[in-house]
Amino acid sequence: MNNSSPESVDSSEEITDTEDNEEEDLGVLDDQRSVILHLLSQLKLGMDLTRVVLPTFILEKRSLLEMYANFMAHPDVFLAITSGATPEERMIRFVEYYLTAFHEGRKGAVAKKPYNPILGESFHCTWDVPREKVRPLRTTSSSPAPAAAAAHSAQTSSNEGLGSYRLRFVAEQVSHHPPVSGFYCECKERRICVNTHVWTKSKFMGMSIGVSMVGEGVLHLLDHDEQYVFTLPSAFARSILTVPWVELGGKVSISCAKSGYSATVTFHTKPFYGGKVHRVTAEVKHNPSGTIVCKAQGEWNGTLEFTYNSGETKVIDTSKLPVIKKKIRPLDKQGQYESRRLWQQVTTALKAGDIDEATEHKHQLEERQRREGKQRSASSSSWKPKYFIKEGEGWVYHNPLWKTK
């Protein structure tokens, strides 16, 4: 295996991604409904679905590892966190980024399930973010003068990529039972990186399926020597027999021990009768004084309203935020365990509507994984990930920015 830093992926080979995450179909077809009914008849409430093979037609044409990359669809907002002038401003910017991070990964109205990554599978991409785009979602006095920004913009358009920050992303499936993914993202110039490990724990709940994202992430702002520890919400696939849809639920926390600021974000599931869908509320608190410095409410895939203790308010429409496309190497340049290449035959068959062919290719990948697992058991060797190292309960990228500063 080659040298395993994200730099080992030759970014000069990357091209702007043209895949669209929209899922076009209109719900479950009659013949598919009978397959789901048969499957549901064999499940018990509360049952762990980790080992249950779900029908191929509910798959989403991309790996879960790639879905995690879509949390970074607004890299300009992410990179602006570290230029907040105070610890309070940086925590607020992180919460603003966090609340806008989910809508791009869940674009289609129809709930579909990303491919379960194979052990050892990885996904690599980068974003080139024009420097003049890195500014907070609300204006503060520290923003650059318009003339300087305009001059910078002219320079950037004439030298594309020259006036850009580069953000690198790598995700890897580090464990199969339980299914754990690690993902890491860094921007060297801004001295900012994030390391996350997630165990997707799915459970059958009658007419819906719940997926807990167990684990945590840590955002490192090296210029400020701050670490922000955060958790992730659960996802629910509702109405699985008709037109399935996804909602997020649960309370998540974000905390920075050094500054004493923390935030709680609550994703509200829709009440049984009435009520809005996709609601989210948040508050940012300065723990030593107990002061709430910012509150937010709205929809995570719609409009979010922020109220700051200065009395200022700000509305962010997630659907109008510009999406910066990720760059990814073409399939013929990817290693055989990189997500798009690994799953390409399943994806091609699904796009062509050939469910049987897709099922067969998926089955072959799963069988290979089982075979390799048996061989490891027989020789008493354990799986060693390429990019992540186990530390305590979590997984940490092997060559993170905070070790190389």
C-alpha positions as a LaTeX table, in Angstrom:
\begin{tabular}{lrrr}
\hline
Residue & $x$ (\AA) & $y$ (\AA) & $z$ (\AA) \\
\hline
Met1 & 0.00 & 0.00 & 0.00 \\
Asn2 & 1.24 & 3.47 & $-0.76$ \\
Asn3 & 2.16 & 6.18 & 1.71 \\
Ser4 & $-1.05$ & 6.88 & 3.53 \\
Ser5 & $-1.37$ & 10.60 & 4.15 \\
Pro6 & $-4.07$ & 12.51 & 2.26 \\
Glu7 & $-1.16$ & 13.96 & 0.29 \\
Ser8 & $-0.60$ & 10.48 & $-1.18$ \\
Val9 & $-3.72$ & 11.14 & $-3.24$ \\
Asp10 & $-2.46$ & 13.20 & $-6.15$ \\
Ser11 & $-4.78$ & 16.20 & $-6.09$ \\
Ser12 & $-3.56$ & 17.30 & $-9.52$ \\
Glu13 & $-5.59$ & 14.36 & $-10.87$ \\
Glu14 & $-8.79$ & 15.57 & $-9.23$ \\
Ile15 & $-11.61$ & 17.03 & $-11.26$ \\
Thr16 & $-14.74$ & 18.87 & $-10.13$ \\
Asp17 & $-17.43$ & 16.37 & $-9.19$ \\
Thr18 & $-20.43$ & 16.21 & $-11.51$ \\
Glu19 & $-22.55$ & 13.73 & $-9.50$ \\
Asp20 & $-25.87$ & 15.08 & $-8.26$ \\
Asn21 & $-27.24$ & 13.79 & $-4.96$ \\
Glu22 & $-30.88$ & 14.17 & $-5.99$ \\
Glu23 & $-32.90$ & 10.96 & $-5.75$ \\
Glu24 & $-35.50$ & 11.07 & $-8.47$ \\
Asp25 & $-38.03$ & 8.37 & $-7.70$ \\
Leu26 & $-41.44$ & 8.89 & $-6.23$ \\
Gly27 & $-41.65$ & 6.29 & $-3.51$ \\
Val28 & $-42.06$ & 2.56 & $-3.20$ \\
Leu29 & $-43.49$ & 0.65 & $-6.17$ \\
Asp30 & $-46.13$ & $-2.05$ & $-5.60$ \\
Asp31 & $-43.83$ & $-5.00$ & $-6.29$ \\
Gln32 & $-41.19$ & $-3.46$ & $-4.02$ \\
Arg33 & $-43.77$ & $-2.98$ & $-1.25$ \\
Ser34 & $-44.36$ & $-6.72$ & $-1.03$ \\
Val35 & $-40.60$ & $-7.27$ & $-0.63$ \\
Ile36 & $-40.50$ & $-4.71$ & 2.21 \\
Leu37 & $-43.60$ & $-6.23$ & 3.85 \\
His38 & $-41.94$ & $-9.64$ & 3.75 \\
Leu39 & $-38.81$ & $-8.19$ & 5.31 \\
Leu40 & $-40.80$ & $-6.32$ & 8.00 \\
Ser41 & $-42.67$ & $-9.52$ & 8.91 \\
Gln42 & $-39.35$ & $-11.04$ & 9.97 \\
Leu43 & $-38.22$ & $-8.11$ & 12.13 \\
Lys44 & $-38.97$ & $-7.48$ & 15.79 \\
Leu45 & $-39.41$ & $-4.04$ & 17.35 \\
Gly46 & $-36.14$ & $-2.66$ & 18.67 \\
Met47 & $-34.15$ & $-5.20$ & 16.64 \\
Asp48 & $-30.61$ & $-4.21$ & 15.59 \\
Leu49 & $-30.53$ & $-4.04$ & 11.79 \\
Thr50 & $-26.74$ & $-4.11$ & 11.45 \\
Arg51 & $-26.72$ & $-7.66$ & 10.07 \\
Val52 & $-30.01$ & $-7.49$ & 8.15 \\
Val53 & $-29.60$ & $-7.35$ & 4.36 \\
Leu54 & $-31.94$ & $-4.68$ & 3.04 \\
Pro55 & $-33.34$ & $-4.78$ & $-0.51$ \\
Thr56 & $-31.17$ & $-3.09$ & $-3.13$ \\
Phe57 & $-33.88$ & $-0.79$ & $-4.51$ \\
Ile58 & $-33.74$ & 1.36 & $-1.38$ \\
Leu59 & $-30.06$ & 2.16 & $-1.94$ \\
Glu60 & $-28.87$ & 5.67 & $-2.67$ \\
Lys61 & $-26.11$ & 5.30 & $-5.32$ \\
Arg62 & $-23.33$ & 6.50 & $-3.02$ \\
Ser63 & $-21.43$ & 5.21 & $-0.02$ \\
Leu64 & $-22.01$ & 6.43 & 3.52 \\
Leu65 & $-18.36$ & 7.61 & 3.47 \\
Glu66 & $-19.22$ & 10.00 & 0.65 \\
Met67 & $-22.32$ & 11.18 & 2.51 \\
Tyr68 & $-20.02$ & 12.27 & 5.37 \\
Ala69 & $-18.02$ & 14.33 & 2.86 \\
Asn70 & $-21.23$ & 16.20 & 2.04 \\
Phe71 & $-21.24$ & 17.58 & 5.60 \\
Met72 & $-18.48$ & 19.83 & 4.20 \\
Ala73 & $-20.58$ & 21.19 & 1.32 \\
His74 & $-20.13$ & 24.74 & 2.69 \\
Pro75 & $-16.37$ & 24.73 & 3.25 \\
Asp76 & $-16.28$ & 28.54 & 3.09 \\
Val77 & $-18.48$ & 28.69 & 6.23 \\
Phe78 & $-16.32$ & 26.03 & 7.91 \\
Leu79 & $-13.06$ & 27.88 & 7.20 \\
Ala80 & $-14.49$ & 31.17 & 8.53 \\
Ile81 & $-14.79$ & 29.69 & 12.06 \\
Thr82 & $-11.13$ & 30.21 & 12.94 \\
Ser83 & $-11.09$ & 33.92 & 12.04 \\
Gly84 & $-13.68$ & 34.75 & 14.71 \\
Ala85 & $-12.01$ & 37.42 & 16.90 \\
Thr86 & $-13.19$ & 36.04 & 20.26 \\
Pro87 & $-13.92$ & 32.57 & 21.72 \\
Glu88 & $-17.61$ & 33.53 & 21.77 \\
Glu89 & $-17.60$ & 34.48 & 18.09 \\
Arg90 & $-15.79$ & 31.25 & 17.14 \\
Met91 & $-18.30$ & 29.06 & 19.01 \\
Ile92 & $-21.20$ & 30.92 & 17.37 \\
Arg93 & $-19.62$ & 30.47 & 13.94 \\
Phe94 & $-19.16$ & 26.75 & 14.58 \\
Val95 & $-22.85$ & 26.43 & 15.55 \\
Glu96 & $-23.87$ & 28.35 & 12.41 \\
Tyr97 & $-21.74$ & 25.99 & 10.33 \\
Tyr98 & $-23.05$ & 22.88 & 12.16 \\
Leu99 & $-26.69$ & 23.82 & 11.58 \\
Thr100 & $-26.11$ & 24.29 & 7.83 \\
Ala101 & $-24.07$ & 21.08 & 7.42 \\
Phe102 & $-26.88$ & 18.53 & 7.10 \\
His103 & $-29.14$ & 19.70 & 4.28 \\
Glu104 & $-26.76$ & 18.97 & 1.37 \\
Gly105 & $-26.24$ & 15.36 & 2.45 \\
Arg106 & $-30.01$ & 14.77 & 2.43 \\
Lys107 & $-31.21$ & 16.48 & $-0.71$ \\
Gly108 & $-33.84$ & 14.18 & $-2.17$ \\
Ala109 & $-37.37$ & 14.15 & $-0.76$ \\
Val110 & $-37.20$ & 10.34 & $-0.84$ \\
Ala111 & $-35.30$ & 8.60 & 1.96 \\
Lys112 & $-32.74$ & 6.22 & 0.58 \\
Lys113 & $-29.94$ & 4.42 & 2.29 \\
Pro114 & $-26.29$ & 4.96 & 1.34 \\
Tyr115 & $-24.19$ & 1.83 & 0.74 \\
Asn116 & $-22.80$ & 0.26 & 3.92 \\
Pro117 & $-19.06$ & 0.81 & 3.50 \\
Ile118 & $-16.88$ & $-2.29$ & 3.18 \\
Leu119 & $-14.09$ & $-2.73$ & 5.74 \\
Gly120 & $-11.03$ & $-0.86$ & 4.42 \\
Glu121 & $-13.06$ & 1.25 & 1.98 \\
Ser122 & $-11.95$ & 4.89 & 1.76 \\
Phe123 & $-13.17$ & 8.10 & 0.17 \\
His124 & $-10.93$ & 11.06 & $-0.72$ \\
Cys125 & $-11.77$ & 14.50 & $-2.04$ \\
Thr126 & $-10.75$ & 18.13 & $-1.76$ \\
Trp127 & $-12.38$ & 21.53 & $-2.02$ \\
Asp128 & $-10.68$ & 24.60 & $-3.43$ \\
Val129 & $-12.27$ & 27.53 & $-1.65$ \\
Pro130 & $-11.69$ & 31.01 & $-3.12$ \\
Arg131 & $-10.17$ & 33.11 & $-0.35$ \\
Glu132 & $-12.62$ & 35.98 & $-0.75$ \\
Lys133 & $-15.51$ & 33.58 & $-0.10$ \\
Val134 & $-14.26$ & 32.74 & 3.39 \\
Arg135 & $-16.29$ & 35.11 & 5.49 \\
Pro136 & $-18.82$ & 34.64 & 8.29 \\
Leu137 & $-22.51$ & 34.12 & 7.61 \\
Arg138 & $-23.18$ & 37.43 & 9.35 \\
Thr139 & $-21.08$ & 40.53 & 8.86 \\
Thr140 & $-18.88$ & 41.71 & 11.71 \\
Ser141 & $-16.63$ & 44.76 & 11.87 \\
Ser142 & $-13.64$ & 42.56 & 11.02 \\
Ser143 & $-14.82$ & 41.89 & 7.45 \\
Pro144 & $-12.54$ & 43.18 & 4.67 \\
Ala145 & $-13.26$ & 46.47 & 2.94 \\
Pro146 & $-15.43$ & 45.99 & $-0.20$ \\
Ala147 & $-12.74$ & 47.47 & $-2.48$ \\
Ala148 & $-10.12$ & 45.02 & $-1.21$ \\
Ala149 & $-12.55$ & 42.14 & $-1.58$ \\
Ala150 & $-13.41$ & 43.21 & $-5.15$ \\
Ala151 & $-9.74$ & 43.49 & $-6.11$ \\
His152 & $-9.11$ & 40.10 & $-4.59$ \\
Ser153 & $-12.05$ & 38.64 & $-6.48$ \\
Ala154 & $-10.70$ & 39.99 & $-9.79$ \\
Gln155 & $-7.32$ & 38.46 & $-9.07$ \\
Thr156 & $-8.90$ & 35.11 & $-8.16$ \\
Ser157 & $-11.01$ & 34.87 & $-11.28$ \\
Ser158 & $-8.00$ & 35.50 & $-13.49$ \\
Asn159 & $-5.87$ & 32.94 & $-11.60$ \\
Glu160 & $-8.30$ & 30.20 & $-10.77$ \\
Gly161 & $-7.16$ & 28.08 & $-7.85$ \\
Leu162 & $-4.32$ & 30.52 & $-7.06$ \\
Gly163 & $-6.31$ & 32.55 & $-4.56$ \\
Ser164 & $-7.84$ & 29.48 & $-2.92$ \\
Tyr165 & $-7.58$ & 27.56 & 0.31 \\
Arg166 & $-7.43$ & 23.81 & $-0.09$ \\
Leu167 & $-9.46$ & 21.60 & 2.20 \\
Arg168 & $-8.62$ & 17.86 & 2.13 \\
Phe169 & $-10.97$ & 15.07 & 3.23 \\
Val170 & $-10.39$ & 11.38 & 3.87 \\
Ala171 & $-12.90$ & 8.86 & 5.26 \\
Glu172 & $-12.27$ & 5.18 & 5.98 \\
Gln173 & $-14.35$ & 2.26 & 7.23 \\
Val174 & $-12.24$ & 1.20 & 10.20 \\
Ser175 & $-14.43$ & $-1.56$ & 11.66 \\
His176 & $-17.11$ & $-3.91$ & 10.33 \\
His177 & $-18.70$ & $-5.25$ & 13.57 \\
Pro178 & $-19.61$ & $-2.75$ & 14.88 \\
Pro179 & $-19.71$ & $-0.62$ & 11.69 \\
Val180 & $-17.46$ & 2.38 & 12.43 \\
Ser181 & $-16.29$ & 5.08 & 10.01 \\
Gly182 & $-13.54$ & 7.60 & 10.65 \\
Phe183 & $-13.33$ & 10.85 & 8.75 \\
Tyr184 & $-10.79$ & 13.65 & 8.85 \\
Cys185 & $-10.66$ & 17.02 & 7.12 \\
Glu186 & $-7.91$ & 19.66 & 7.21 \\
Cys187 & $-6.90$ & 23.00 & 5.79 \\
Lys188 & $-3.20$ & 23.58 & 6.38 \\
Glu189 & $-3.20$ & 27.28 & 5.50 \\
Arg190 & $-6.01$ & 28.04 & 7.98 \\
Arg191 & $-4.59$ & 25.58 & 10.57 \\
Ile192 & $-8.00$ & 24.02 & 11.11 \\
Cys193 & $-8.96$ & 20.34 & 11.10 \\
Val194 & $-11.73$ & 18.05 & 12.27 \\
Asn195 & $-11.52$ & 14.36 & 13.24 \\
Thr196 & $-14.68$ & 12.27 & 13.69 \\
His197 & $-15.56$ & 8.65 & 14.31 \\
Val198 & $-19.13$ & 7.40 & 13.91 \\
Trp199 & $-20.74$ & 4.05 & 14.64 \\
Thr200 & $-24.04$ & 3.80 & 12.76 \\
Lys201 & $-26.40$ & 1.80 & 14.94 \\
Ser202 & $-29.71$ & 1.05 & 13.23 \\
Lys203 & $-32.90$ & $-0.13$ & 14.90 \\
Phe204 & $-36.31$ & $-1.27$ & 13.62 \\
Met205 & $-39.17$ & 0.84 & 15.02 \\
Gly206 & $-42.30$ & $-0.45$ & 13.24 \\
Met207 & $-43.08$ & 1.93 & 10.39 \\
Ser208 & $-39.71$ & 3.62 & 10.65 \\
Ile209 & $-36.04$ & 2.81 & 10.99 \\
Gly210 & $-33.83$ & 4.72 & 13.40 \\
Val211 & $-30.09$ & 5.19 & 12.93 \\
Ser212 & $-28.04$ & 6.51 & 15.85 \\
Met213 & $-24.75$ & 8.12 & 14.94 \\
Val214 & $-22.76$ & 7.06 & 18.00 \\
Gly215 & $-19.37$ & 8.70 & 18.43 \\
Glu216 & $-17.97$ & 12.19 & 18.41 \\
Gly217 & $-15.98$ & 14.68 & 16.45 \\
Val218 & $-13.33$ & 17.16 & 17.52 \\
Leu219 & $-12.72$ & 20.43 & 15.68 \\
His220 & $-9.18$ & 21.75 & 16.24 \\
Leu221 & $-8.42$ & 25.46 & 15.76 \\
Leu222 & $-4.63$ & 25.40 & 16.06 \\
Asp223 & $-4.16$ & 29.18 & 16.00 \\
His224 & $-6.26$ & 29.42 & 19.17 \\
Asp225 & $-5.27$ & 26.09 & 20.74 \\
Glu226 & $-9.00$ & 25.27 & 21.00 \\
Gln227 & $-10.78$ & 21.95 & 20.62 \\
Tyr228 & $-14.53$ & 21.74 & 20.10 \\
Val229 & $-15.98$ & 18.33 & 20.94 \\
Phe230 & $-19.32$ & 17.59 & 19.26 \\
Thr231 & $-21.81$ & 14.77 & 18.76 \\
Leu232 & $-24.20$ & 13.95 & 15.88 \\
Pro233 & $-28.00$ & 13.53 & 15.72 \\
Ser234 & $-29.96$ & 10.36 & 14.99 \\
Ala235 & $-31.66$ & 9.91 & 11.63 \\
Phe236 & $-35.07$ & 8.32 & 11.07 \\
Ala237 & $-36.49$ & 6.89 & 7.86 \\
Arg238 & $-40.26$ & 7.37 & 8.15 \\
Ser239 & $-43.19$ & 5.92 & 6.13 \\
Ile240 & $-41.05$ & 3.13 & 4.78 \\
Leu241 & $-43.97$ & 1.51 & 2.91 \\
Thr242 & $-45.15$ & 4.58 & 1.00 \\
Val243 & $-42.95$ & 7.60 & 0.28 \\
Pro244 & $-40.09$ & 7.27 & 2.77 \\
Trp245 & $-38.61$ & 10.50 & 4.13 \\
Val246 & $-35.80$ & 11.30 & 6.51 \\
Glu247 & $-35.88$ & 13.36 & 9.66 \\
Leu248 & $-33.16$ & 14.08 & 12.18 \\
Gly249 & $-33.79$ & 13.82 & 15.92 \\
Gly250 & $-32.10$ & 14.14 & 19.27 \\
Lys251 & $-30.04$ & 16.54 & 21.33 \\
Val252 & $-26.40$ & 17.09 & 20.46 \\
Ser253 & $-23.71$ & 18.99 & 22.31 \\
Ile254 & $-20.76$ & 21.12 & 21.27 \\
Ser255 & $-18.26$ & 22.19 & 23.93 \\
Cys256 & $-14.93$ & 23.95 & 24.14 \\
Ala257 & $-13.25$ & 23.24 & 27.50 \\
Lys258 & $-10.62$ & 25.97 & 27.06 \\
Ser259 & $-13.04$ & 28.87 & 26.51 \\
Gly260 & $-15.91$ & 27.61 & 28.66 \\
Tyr261 & $-18.44$ & 28.02 & 25.84 \\
Ser262 & $-20.84$ & 25.24 & 24.94 \\
Ala263 & $-23.90$ & 24.77 & 22.77 \\
Thr264 & $-26.83$ & 22.39 & 22.71 \\
Val265 & $-28.61$ & 21.72 & 19.45 \\
Thr266 & $-31.96$ & 19.91 & 19.46 \\
Phe267 & $-33.34$ & 18.30 & 16.31 \\
His268 & $-37.08$ & 17.94 & 16.91 \\
Thr269 & $-38.95$ & 15.00 & 15.42 \\
Lys270 & $-42.42$ & 15.77 & 14.07 \\
Pro271 & $-45.23$ & 15.28 & 16.60 \\
Phe272 & $-47.78$ & 12.60 & 15.65 \\
Tyr273 & $-50.51$ & 15.19 & 15.04 \\
Gly274 & $-49.74$ & 18.54 & 13.43 \\
Gly275 & $-46.47$ & 20.26 & 14.07 \\
Lys276 & $-43.68$ & 21.19 & 11.72 \\
Val277 & $-41.05$ & 18.88 & 10.26 \\
His278 & $-37.25$ & 19.32 & 10.36 \\
Arg279 & $-37.34$ & 21.78 & 13.27 \\
Val280 & $-34.13$ & 22.58 & 15.07 \\
Thr281 & $-33.36$ & 24.82 & 18.02 \\
Ala282 & $-30.00$ & 25.75 & 19.52 \\
Glu283 & $-28.43$ & 27.88 & 22.19 \\
Val284 & $-24.87$ & 28.92 & 22.89 \\
Lys285 & $-23.90$ & 29.43 & 26.50 \\
His286 & $-20.94$ & 30.88 & 28.38 \\
Asn287 & $-20.78$ & 28.33 & 31.19 \\
Pro288 & $-18.79$ & 30.28 & 33.84 \\
Ser289 & $-21.37$ & 33.10 & 33.84 \\
Gly290 & $-24.41$ & 31.08 & 32.70 \\
Thr291 & $-25.09$ & 33.71 & 29.99 \\
Ile292 & $-26.86$ & 32.57 & 26.81 \\
Val293 & $-25.11$ & 34.49 & 24.02 \\
Cys294 & $-26.99$ & 33.17 & 20.98 \\
Lys295 & $-30.19$ & 31.30 & 20.20 \\
Ala296 & $-31.27$ & 29.75 & 16.91 \\
Gln297 & $-34.43$ & 28.18 & 15.57 \\
Gly298 & $-35.83$ & 27.06 & 12.24 \\
Glu299 & $-35.45$ & 24.09 & 9.91 \\
Trp300 & $-32.10$ & 22.41 & 9.27 \\
Asn301 & $-33.00$ & 22.11 & 5.57 \\
Gly302 & $-34.84$ & 25.45 & 5.32 \\
Thr303 & $-34.56$ & 28.82 & 7.03 \\
Leu304 & $-32.65$ & 29.34 & 10.27 \\
Glu305 & $-33.02$ & 32.42 & 12.46 \\
Phe306 & $-30.24$ & 33.40 & 14.86 \\
Thr307 & $-30.68$ & 35.88 & 17.72 \\
Tyr308 & $-27.55$ & 37.23 & 19.42 \\
Asn309 & $-27.42$ & 38.81 & 22.87 \\
Ser310 & $-26.50$ & 42.11 & 21.23 \\
Gly311 & $-30.12$ & 42.17 & 20.03 \\
Glu312 & $-28.97$ & 41.54 & 16.44 \\
Thr313 & $-30.79$ & 38.84 & 14.44 \\
Lys314 & $-29.74$ & 37.00 & 11.31 \\
Val315 & $-31.66$ & 34.72 & 8.94 \\
Ile316 & $-29.85$ & 32.04 & 6.94 \\
Asp317 & $-31.67$ & 30.23 & 4.14 \\
Thr318 & $-29.81$ & 26.93 & 3.74 \\
Ser319 & $-31.31$ & 26.38 & 0.29 \\
Lys320 & $-29.70$ & 29.61 & $-0.97$ \\
Leu321 & $-26.21$ & 28.99 & 0.45 \\
Pro322 & $-23.76$ & 28.45 & $-2.41$ \\
Val323 & $-22.52$ & 24.85 & $-2.59$ \\
Ile324 & $-18.85$ & 24.44 & $-3.48$ \\
Lys325 & $-18.41$ & 21.23 & $-5.45$ \\
Lys326 & $-15.87$ & 18.74 & $-4.19$ \\
Lys327 & $-13.01$ & 17.57 & $-6.41$ \\
Ile328 & $-12.44$ & 13.87 & $-6.82$ \\
Arg329 & $-10.11$ & 11.74 & $-8.95$ \\
Pro330 & $-11.65$ & 9.93 & $-11.94$ \\
Leu331 & $-12.49$ & 6.23 & $-11.39$ \\
Asp332 & $-9.49$ & 5.02 & $-13.39$ \\
Lys333 & $-7.15$ & 6.91 & $-11.04$ \\
Gln334 & $-8.78$ & 5.56 & $-7.86$ \\
Gly335 & $-7.58$ & 2.57 & $-5.84$ \\
Gln336 & $-9.83$ & $-0.51$ & $-5.88$ \\
Tyr337 & $-11.03$ & 0.15 & $-2.32$ \\
Glu338 & $-12.02$ & 3.78 & $-2.93$ \\
Ser339 & $-15.79$ & 4.22 & $-2.63$ \\
Arg340 & $-16.80$ & 5.24 & $-6.16$ \\
Arg341 & $-14.58$ & 2.63 & $-7.82$ \\
Leu342 & $-15.50$ & $-0.10$ & $-5.34$ \\
Trp343 & $-19.25$ & 0.41 & $-5.83$ \\
Gln344 & $-19.19$ & 1.51 & $-9.49$ \\
Gln345 & $-20.93$ & $-1.61$ & $-10.87$ \\
Val346 & $-23.72$ & $-1.37$ & $-8.27$ \\
Thr347 & $-24.12$ & 2.36 & $-9.03$ \\
Thr348 & $-24.19$ & 1.80 & $-12.81$ \\
Ala349 & $-26.82$ & $-0.93$ & $-12.46$ \\
Leu350 & $-28.99$ & 1.20 & $-10.14$ \\
Lys351 & $-28.79$ & 4.14 & $-12.56$ \\
Ala352 & $-29.92$ & 1.82 & $-15.35$ \\
Gly353 & $-32.77$ & 0.57 & $-13.15$ \\
Asp354 & $-31.38$ & $-2.99$ & $-13.20$ \\
Ile355 & $-32.05$ & $-4.03$ & $-9.59$ \\
Asp356 & $-31.07$ & $-7.69$ & $-10.11$ \\
Glu357 & $-27.68$ & $-6.75$ & $-11.54$ \\
Ala358 & $-27.10$ & $-4.25$ & $-8.70$ \\
Thr359 & $-28.04$ & $-6.88$ & $-6.11$ \\
Glu360 & $-25.62$ & $-9.38$ & $-7.64$ \\
His361 & $-22.66$ & $-6.94$ & $-7.59$ \\
Lys362 & $-23.51$ & $-5.86$ & $-4.04$ \\
His363 & $-23.67$ & $-9.52$ & $-2.97$ \\
Gln364 & $-20.22$ & $-10.17$ & $-4.50$ \\
Leu365 & $-18.69$ & $-7.30$ & $-2.49$ \\
Glu366 & $-20.31$ & $-8.53$ & 0.73 \\
Glu367 & $-19.19$ & $-12.11$ & 0.09 \\
Arg368 & $-15.60$ & $-10.95$ & $-0.50$ \\
Gln369 & $-15.72$ & $-9.08$ & 2.81 \\
Arg370 & $-17.02$ & $-12.20$ & 4.61 \\
Arg371 & $-14.34$ & $-14.38$ & 2.99 \\
Glu372 & $-11.54$ & $-12.01$ & 3.98 \\
Gly373 & $-12.94$ & $-11.84$ & 7.55 \\
Lys374 & $-12.89$ & $-15.64$ & 7.80 \\
Gln375 & $-9.33$ & $-15.77$ & 6.53 \\
Arg376 & $-8.27$ & $-13.23$ & 9.19 \\
Ser377 & $-10.02$ & $-15.26$ & 11.92 \\
Ala378 & $-8.34$ & $-18.44$ & 10.73 \\
Ser379 & $-4.90$ & $-16.85$ & 10.85 \\
Ser380 & $-5.73$ & $-14.90$ & 14.08 \\
Ser381 & $-4.76$ & $-11.62$ & 12.39 \\
Ser382 & $-6.72$ & $-8.45$ & 13.07 \\
Trp383 & $-7.65$ & $-5.77$ & 10.56 \\
Lys384 & $-5.39$ & $-2.71$ & 10.54 \\
Pro385 & $-6.86$ & 0.46 & 9.01 \\
Lys386 & $-4.71$ & 2.48 & 6.63 \\
Tyr387 & $-5.47$ & 6.04 & 7.78 \\
Phe388 & $-6.83$ & 5.84 & 11.35 \\
Ile389 & $-5.44$ & 4.62 & 14.68 \\
Lys390 & $-7.59$ & 3.43 & 17.59 \\
Glu391 & $-7.25$ & 5.69 & 20.62 \\
Gly392 & $-9.39$ & 4.71 & 23.62 \\
Glu393 & $-12.98$ & 4.38 & 22.43 \\
Gly394 & $-12.38$ & 6.41 & 19.28 \\
Trp395 & $-10.36$ & 6.51 & 16.08 \\
Val396 & $-7.93$ & 9.28 & 15.20 \\
Tyr397 & $-6.34$ & 10.15 & 11.86 \\
His398 & $-2.73$ & 8.93 & 11.86 \\
Asn399 & $-1.06$ & 12.14 & 10.71 \\
Pro400 & $-3.27$ & 15.00 & 11.96 \\
Leu401 & $-2.45$ & 18.66 & 11.65 \\
Trp402 & $-2.04$ & 19.08 & 15.42 \\
Lys403 & 0.88 & 16.61 & 15.35 \\
Thr404 & 2.62 & 18.27 & 12.44 \\
Lys405 & 2.29 & 21.93 & 13.47 \\
\hline
\end{tabular}
